[in-house]
Coordinates of C-alpha atoms in Angstrom, one line a residue:
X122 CA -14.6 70.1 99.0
X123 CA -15.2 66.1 98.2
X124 CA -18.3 64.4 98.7
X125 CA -18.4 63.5 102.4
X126 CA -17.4 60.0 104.2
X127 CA -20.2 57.1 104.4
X128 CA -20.0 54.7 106.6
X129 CA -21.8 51.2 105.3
X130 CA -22.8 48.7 107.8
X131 CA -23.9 44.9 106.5
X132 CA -25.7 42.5 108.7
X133 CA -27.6 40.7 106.4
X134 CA -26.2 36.7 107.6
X135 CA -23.0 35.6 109.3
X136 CA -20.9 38.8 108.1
X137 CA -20.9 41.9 110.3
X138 CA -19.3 44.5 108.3
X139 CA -17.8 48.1 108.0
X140 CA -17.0 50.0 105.7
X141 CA -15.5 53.6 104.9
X142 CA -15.7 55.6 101.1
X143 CA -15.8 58.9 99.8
X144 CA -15.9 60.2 95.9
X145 CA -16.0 56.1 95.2
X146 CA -12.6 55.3 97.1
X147 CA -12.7 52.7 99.8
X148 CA -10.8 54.3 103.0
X149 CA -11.2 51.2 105.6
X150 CA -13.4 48.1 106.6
X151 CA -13.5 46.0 109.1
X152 CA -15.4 42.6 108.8
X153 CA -16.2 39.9 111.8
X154 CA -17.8 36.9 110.7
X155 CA -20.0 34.2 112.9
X156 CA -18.9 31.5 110.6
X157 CA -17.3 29.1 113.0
X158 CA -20.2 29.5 115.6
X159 CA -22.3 28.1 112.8
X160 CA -20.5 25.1 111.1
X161 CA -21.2 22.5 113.8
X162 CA -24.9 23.0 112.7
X163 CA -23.7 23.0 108.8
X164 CA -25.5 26.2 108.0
X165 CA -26.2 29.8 109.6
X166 CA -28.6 29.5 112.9
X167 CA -30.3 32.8 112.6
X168 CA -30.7 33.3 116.2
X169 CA -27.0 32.4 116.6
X170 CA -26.2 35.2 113.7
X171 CA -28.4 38.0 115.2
X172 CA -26.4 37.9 118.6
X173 CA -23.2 37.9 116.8
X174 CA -24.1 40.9 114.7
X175 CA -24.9 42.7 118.2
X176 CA -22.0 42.2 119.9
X177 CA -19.6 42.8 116.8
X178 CA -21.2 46.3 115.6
X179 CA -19.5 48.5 117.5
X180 CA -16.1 46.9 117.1
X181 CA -15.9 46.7 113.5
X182 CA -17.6 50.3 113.2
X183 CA -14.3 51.3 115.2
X184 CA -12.2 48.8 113.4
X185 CA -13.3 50.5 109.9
X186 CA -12.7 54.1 111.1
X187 CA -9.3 52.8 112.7
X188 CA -8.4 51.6 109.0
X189 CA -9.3 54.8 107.6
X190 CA -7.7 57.0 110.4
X191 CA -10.8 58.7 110.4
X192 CA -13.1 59.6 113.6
X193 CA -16.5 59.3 113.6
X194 CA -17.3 62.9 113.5
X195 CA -16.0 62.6 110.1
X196 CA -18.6 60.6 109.1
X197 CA -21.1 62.4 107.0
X198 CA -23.4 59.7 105.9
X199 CA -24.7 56.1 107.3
X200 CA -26.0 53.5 104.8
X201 CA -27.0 50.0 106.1
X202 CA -28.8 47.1 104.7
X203 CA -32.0 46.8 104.3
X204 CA -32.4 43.6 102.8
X205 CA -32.6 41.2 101.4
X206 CA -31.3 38.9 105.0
X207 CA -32.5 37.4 107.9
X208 CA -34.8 39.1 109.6
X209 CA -33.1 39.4 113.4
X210 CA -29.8 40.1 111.5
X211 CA -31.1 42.7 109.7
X212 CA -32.7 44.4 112.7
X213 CA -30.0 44.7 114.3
X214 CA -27.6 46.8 111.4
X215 CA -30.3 48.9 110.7
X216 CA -30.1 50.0 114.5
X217 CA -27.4 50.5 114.8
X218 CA -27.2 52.8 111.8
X219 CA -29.8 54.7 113.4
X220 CA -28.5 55.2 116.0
X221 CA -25.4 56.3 114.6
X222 CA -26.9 58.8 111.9
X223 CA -29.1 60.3 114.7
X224 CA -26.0 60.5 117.5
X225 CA -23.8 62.0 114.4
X226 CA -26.7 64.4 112.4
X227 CA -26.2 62.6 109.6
X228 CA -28.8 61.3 106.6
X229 CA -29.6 57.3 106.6
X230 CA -29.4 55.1 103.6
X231 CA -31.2 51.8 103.2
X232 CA -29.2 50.0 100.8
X233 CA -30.6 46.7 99.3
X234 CA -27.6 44.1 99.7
X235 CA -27.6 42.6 96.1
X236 CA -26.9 45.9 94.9
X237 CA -23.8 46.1 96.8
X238 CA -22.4 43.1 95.6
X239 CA -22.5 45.0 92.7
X240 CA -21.1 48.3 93.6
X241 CA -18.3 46.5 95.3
X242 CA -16.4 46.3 92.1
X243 CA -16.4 49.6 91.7
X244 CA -14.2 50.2 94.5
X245 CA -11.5 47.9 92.4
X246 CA -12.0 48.8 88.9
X247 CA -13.9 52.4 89.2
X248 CA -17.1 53.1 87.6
X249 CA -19.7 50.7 86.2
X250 CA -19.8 51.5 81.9
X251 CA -23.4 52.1 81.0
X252 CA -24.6 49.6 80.3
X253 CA -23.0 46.4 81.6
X254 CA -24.3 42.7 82.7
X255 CA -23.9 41.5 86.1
X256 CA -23.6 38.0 87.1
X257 CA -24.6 38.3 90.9
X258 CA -23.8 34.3 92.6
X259 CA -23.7 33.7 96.0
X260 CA -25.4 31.4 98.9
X261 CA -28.8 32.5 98.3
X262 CA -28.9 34.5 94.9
X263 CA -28.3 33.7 91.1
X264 CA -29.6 36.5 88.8
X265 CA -28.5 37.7 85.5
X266 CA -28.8 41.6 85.4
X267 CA -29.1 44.1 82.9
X268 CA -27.4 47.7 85.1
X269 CA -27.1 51.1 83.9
X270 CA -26.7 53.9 86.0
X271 CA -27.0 52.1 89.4
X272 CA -27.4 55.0 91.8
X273 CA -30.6 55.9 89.7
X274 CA -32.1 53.5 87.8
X275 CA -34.1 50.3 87.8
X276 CA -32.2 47.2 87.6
X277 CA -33.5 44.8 84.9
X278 CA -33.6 41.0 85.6
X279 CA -32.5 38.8 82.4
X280 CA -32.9 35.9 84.7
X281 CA -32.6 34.3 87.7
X282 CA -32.2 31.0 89.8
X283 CA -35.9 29.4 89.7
X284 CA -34.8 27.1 93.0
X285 CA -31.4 26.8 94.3
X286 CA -28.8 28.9 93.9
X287 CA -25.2 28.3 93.3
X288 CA -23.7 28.6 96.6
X289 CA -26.6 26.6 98.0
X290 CA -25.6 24.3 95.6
X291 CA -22.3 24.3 96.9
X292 CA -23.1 23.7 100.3
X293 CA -25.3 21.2 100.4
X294 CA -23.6 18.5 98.0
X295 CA -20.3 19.5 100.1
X296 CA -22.5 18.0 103.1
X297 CA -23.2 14.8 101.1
X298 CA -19.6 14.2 99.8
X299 CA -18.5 14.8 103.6
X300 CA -16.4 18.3 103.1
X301 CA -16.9 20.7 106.2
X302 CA -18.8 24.1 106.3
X303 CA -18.6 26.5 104.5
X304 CA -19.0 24.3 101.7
X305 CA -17.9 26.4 98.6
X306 CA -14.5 27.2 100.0
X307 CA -14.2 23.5 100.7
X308 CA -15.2 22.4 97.3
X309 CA -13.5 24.5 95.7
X310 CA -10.2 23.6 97.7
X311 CA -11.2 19.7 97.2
X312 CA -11.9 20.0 93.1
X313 CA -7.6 20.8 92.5
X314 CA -7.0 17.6 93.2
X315 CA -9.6 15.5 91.2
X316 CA -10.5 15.0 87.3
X317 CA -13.6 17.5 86.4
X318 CA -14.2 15.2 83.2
X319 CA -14.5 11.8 85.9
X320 CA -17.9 12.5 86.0
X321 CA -20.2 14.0 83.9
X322 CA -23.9 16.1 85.8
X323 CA -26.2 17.7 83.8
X324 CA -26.3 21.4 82.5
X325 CA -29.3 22.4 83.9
X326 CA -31.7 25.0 81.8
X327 CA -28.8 25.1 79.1
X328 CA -31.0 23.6 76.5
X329 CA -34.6 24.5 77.4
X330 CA -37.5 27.2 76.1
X331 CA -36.2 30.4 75.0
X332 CA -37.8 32.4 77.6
X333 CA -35.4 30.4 80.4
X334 CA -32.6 31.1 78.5
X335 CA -31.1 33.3 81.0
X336 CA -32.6 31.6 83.9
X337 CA -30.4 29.3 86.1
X338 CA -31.6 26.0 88.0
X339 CA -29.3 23.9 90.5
X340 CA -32.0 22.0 92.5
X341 CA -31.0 19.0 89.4
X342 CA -27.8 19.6 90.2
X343 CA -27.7 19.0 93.3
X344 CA -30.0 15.9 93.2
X345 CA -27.5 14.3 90.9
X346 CA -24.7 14.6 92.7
X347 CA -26.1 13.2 95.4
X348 CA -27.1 10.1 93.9
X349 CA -23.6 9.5 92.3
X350 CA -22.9 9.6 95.8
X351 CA -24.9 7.6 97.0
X352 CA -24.6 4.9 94.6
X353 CA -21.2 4.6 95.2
X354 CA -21.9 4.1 99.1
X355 CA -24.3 1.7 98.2
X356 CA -22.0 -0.6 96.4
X357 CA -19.5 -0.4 99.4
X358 CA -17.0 1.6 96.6
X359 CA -14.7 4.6 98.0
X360 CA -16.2 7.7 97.3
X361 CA -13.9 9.7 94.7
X362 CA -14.7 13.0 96.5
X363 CA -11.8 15.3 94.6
X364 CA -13.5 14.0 90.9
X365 CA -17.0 14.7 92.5
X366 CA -16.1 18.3 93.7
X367 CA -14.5 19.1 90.2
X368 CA -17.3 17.9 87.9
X369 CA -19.8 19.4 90.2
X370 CA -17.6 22.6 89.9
X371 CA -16.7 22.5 86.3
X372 CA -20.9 21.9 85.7
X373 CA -21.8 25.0 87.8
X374 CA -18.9 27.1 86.0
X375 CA -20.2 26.2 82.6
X376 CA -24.1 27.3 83.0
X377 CA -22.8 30.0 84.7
X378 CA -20.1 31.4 82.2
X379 CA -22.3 30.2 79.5
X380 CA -25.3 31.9 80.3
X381 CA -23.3 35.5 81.4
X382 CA -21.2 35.5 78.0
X383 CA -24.7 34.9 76.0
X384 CA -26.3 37.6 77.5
X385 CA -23.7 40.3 77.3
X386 CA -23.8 38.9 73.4
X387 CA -27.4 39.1 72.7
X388 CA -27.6 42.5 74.2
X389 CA -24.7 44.0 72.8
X390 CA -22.9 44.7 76.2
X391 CA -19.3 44.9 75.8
X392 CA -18.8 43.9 80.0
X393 CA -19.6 41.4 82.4
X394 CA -19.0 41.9 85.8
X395 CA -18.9 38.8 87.9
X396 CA -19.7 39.6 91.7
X397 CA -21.0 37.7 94.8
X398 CA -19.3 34.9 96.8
X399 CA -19.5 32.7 94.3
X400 CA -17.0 35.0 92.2
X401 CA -14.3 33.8 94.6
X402 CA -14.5 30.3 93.4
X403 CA -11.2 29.5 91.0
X404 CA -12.9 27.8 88.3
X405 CA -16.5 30.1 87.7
X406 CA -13.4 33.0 87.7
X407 CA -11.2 31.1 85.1
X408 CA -13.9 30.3 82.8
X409 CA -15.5 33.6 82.6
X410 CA -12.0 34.9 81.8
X411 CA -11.2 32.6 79.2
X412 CA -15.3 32.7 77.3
X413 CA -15.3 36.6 77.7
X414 CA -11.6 36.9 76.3
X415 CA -12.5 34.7 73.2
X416 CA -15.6 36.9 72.3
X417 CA -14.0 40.4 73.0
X418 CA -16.2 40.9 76.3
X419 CA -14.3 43.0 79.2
X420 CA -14.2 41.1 82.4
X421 CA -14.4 42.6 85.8
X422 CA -14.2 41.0 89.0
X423 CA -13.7 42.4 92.3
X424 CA -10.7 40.9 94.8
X425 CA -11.7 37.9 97.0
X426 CA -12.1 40.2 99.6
X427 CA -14.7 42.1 98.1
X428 CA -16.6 39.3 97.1
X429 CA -18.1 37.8 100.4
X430 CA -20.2 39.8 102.5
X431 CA -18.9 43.1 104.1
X432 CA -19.2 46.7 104.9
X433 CA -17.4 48.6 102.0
X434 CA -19.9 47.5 99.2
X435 CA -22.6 49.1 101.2
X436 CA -21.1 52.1 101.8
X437 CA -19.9 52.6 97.9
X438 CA -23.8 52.3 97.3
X439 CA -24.4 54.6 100.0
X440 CA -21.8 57.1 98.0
X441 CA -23.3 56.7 94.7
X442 CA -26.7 57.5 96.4
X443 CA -25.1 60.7 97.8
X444 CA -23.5 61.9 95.1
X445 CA -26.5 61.5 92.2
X446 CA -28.6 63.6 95.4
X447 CA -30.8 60.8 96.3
X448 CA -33.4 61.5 98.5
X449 CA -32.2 60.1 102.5
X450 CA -34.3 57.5 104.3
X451 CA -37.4 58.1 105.9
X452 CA -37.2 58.0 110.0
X453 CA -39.6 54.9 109.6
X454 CA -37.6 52.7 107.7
X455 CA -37.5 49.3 108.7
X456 CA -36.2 45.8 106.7
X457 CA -37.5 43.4 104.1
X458 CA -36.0 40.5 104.5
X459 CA -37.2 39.4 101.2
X460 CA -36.9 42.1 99.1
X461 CA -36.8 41.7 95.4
X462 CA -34.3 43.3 93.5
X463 CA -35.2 46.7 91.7
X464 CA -33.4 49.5 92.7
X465 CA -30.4 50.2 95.0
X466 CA -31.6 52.2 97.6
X467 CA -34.1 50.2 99.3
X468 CA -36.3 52.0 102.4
X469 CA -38.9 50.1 103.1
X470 CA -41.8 51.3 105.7
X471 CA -43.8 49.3 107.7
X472 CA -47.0 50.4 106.3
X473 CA -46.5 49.7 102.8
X474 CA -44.4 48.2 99.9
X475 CA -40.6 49.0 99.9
X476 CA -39.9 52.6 98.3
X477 CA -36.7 53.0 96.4
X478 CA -35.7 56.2 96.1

């Protein structure tokens, strides 16, 4: 007999998400998003987000087992996020895991959410090799990670975004060159049509101390596109919006490819994996493919669907966690909203510092 089902549930921001996997094979998900409730106010309203998670739960839990064909009395393990997220978001996935693992007799996992990012390529490509570096880019993270064996050891940090991080990036010079929300998707759409060599922005961190080598800064970034911007508006000239999306895209691809290539190269890791939302952007996946292919570095990358928020990456880190006989979650588990990154299982109690088991 197989390792049994887990059921993942993610409601760390605007995605409320499902997800079904046993022995490390995906079986069904379901995601809803929020997304359109929140572009009016050009970024997630966590109050707005928090709501949405509670009246989408239950349907996507359905929708996932529907997928799968599965009941849930098939279901022999819940795992949920934990954090990193925002807060009322949060709050509401982990109860209704609870609720679920205690209506079903099952053992609760708190999951932290980078980590699935991670372990959602596994459902395309299979096992992570030991070891392996992981460029995690999305809306609110940028790191550089060393993994090894994720269900059971600590993750090391190589670097990480000192202030923005990509995807904020993204967003908020997509506001300023007038592109709607979600601004990566936009951006990304927007930069096929212009020159990325029109305009030249800065590199940031590519040339600084060796210590920030692997560290990643956009808050530069940002602030320069903005005054390109805004000194063509001042002049009264026509903003060239496609050129501005592709050289702002081509400068983000660059520090990130550049940076994920080096480090797989100083540590003598023969694969990057690329994962996050950020990973669905054309250009940072082009570029990785063509830097990793000229130094003989194995590139994985999950599909687009598996790169934005959902259920199915939390449930393959709930199944890793099951099969290497991880100890459950404690019935006082609660969230950290602002978790750092150490470990995949993340069960944090209200007394104390988080516990990863």
């Amino acid at each position: 007999m197989g390792s049994p089902v887990v059921l993942g549930i993610e409601s760390s921001c605007d995605e409320t998400g499902a997800g079904l996997v046993r022995d490390g094979r995906l079986l069904g998900h379901t995601v809803a998003s929020s997304m359109d409730e929140h572009a009016r106010f050009g970024g997630v309203v966590p109050e707005i987000a928090a709501r949405a998670h509670l009246h989408a739960l239950t349907p996507v839990v359905r929708g996932a087992l529907a997928d799968a064909g599965l009941r849930a009395s098939d279901i022999g393990a819940v795992a949920v996020t934990t954090g990193p997220g925002l807060s009322g978001a949060l709050q509401v996935g982990l109860a209704g895991a609870k609720g679920l693992a205690y209506a079903l007799g099952v053992p609760l996992y708190g999951v932290h959410h980078l980590a699935g990012h991670v372990a959602a390529d596994t459902l395309a490509h299979g096992p992570l090799p030991d070891p392996c570096v992981v460029l995690i880019v999305s809306g609110g993270h940028t790191s550089l990670l060393l993994v090894r064996d994720l269900a059971r050891d600590r993750i090391v940090h190589l670097g990480d975004t000192v202030d923005d991080a990509a995807g904020e990036c993204f967003d908020k010079v997509a506001r300023v060159f007038g592109l709607p929300y979600p601004g990566g998707p936009a951006m990304d759409r927007t930069a096929r049509e212009g020159d990325p060599r029109a305009v030249h922005f800065p590199r940031p961190l590519t040339a600084g101390p060796p210590e920030k080598r692997f560290a990643f800064s956009f808050s530069g970034l940002k602030t320069a596109a903005a005054r390109w911007a805004e000194s063509h508006r001042a002049a009264g000239r026509p903003l060239p919006v496609a050129d501005g999306a592709a050289a702002l895209q081509e400068a983000v691809a660059d520090v990130l490819t550049r940076k994920a290539v080096a480090a797989c190269t100083e540590h003598g890791v023969g694969t990057l994996v690329v994962v996050g939302g950020v990973a669905a952007n054309s250009r940072v996946r082009t570029l990785a493919e063509e830097r990793c292919a000229a130094v003989g570095i194995t590139l994985r990358v999950p599909p687009l669907r598996l790169c934005t928020d959902n259920g199915a990456m939390i449930a393959a880190v709930g199944d890793l966690l099951v099969r290497a006989g991880a100890a459950p979650a404690p019935l006082d588990v609660c969230i950290d909203p602002s978790a750092p990154l150490e470990y995949a299982a993340l069960h944090p109690v209200a007394a104390g510092r988080p516990v990863a088991v």
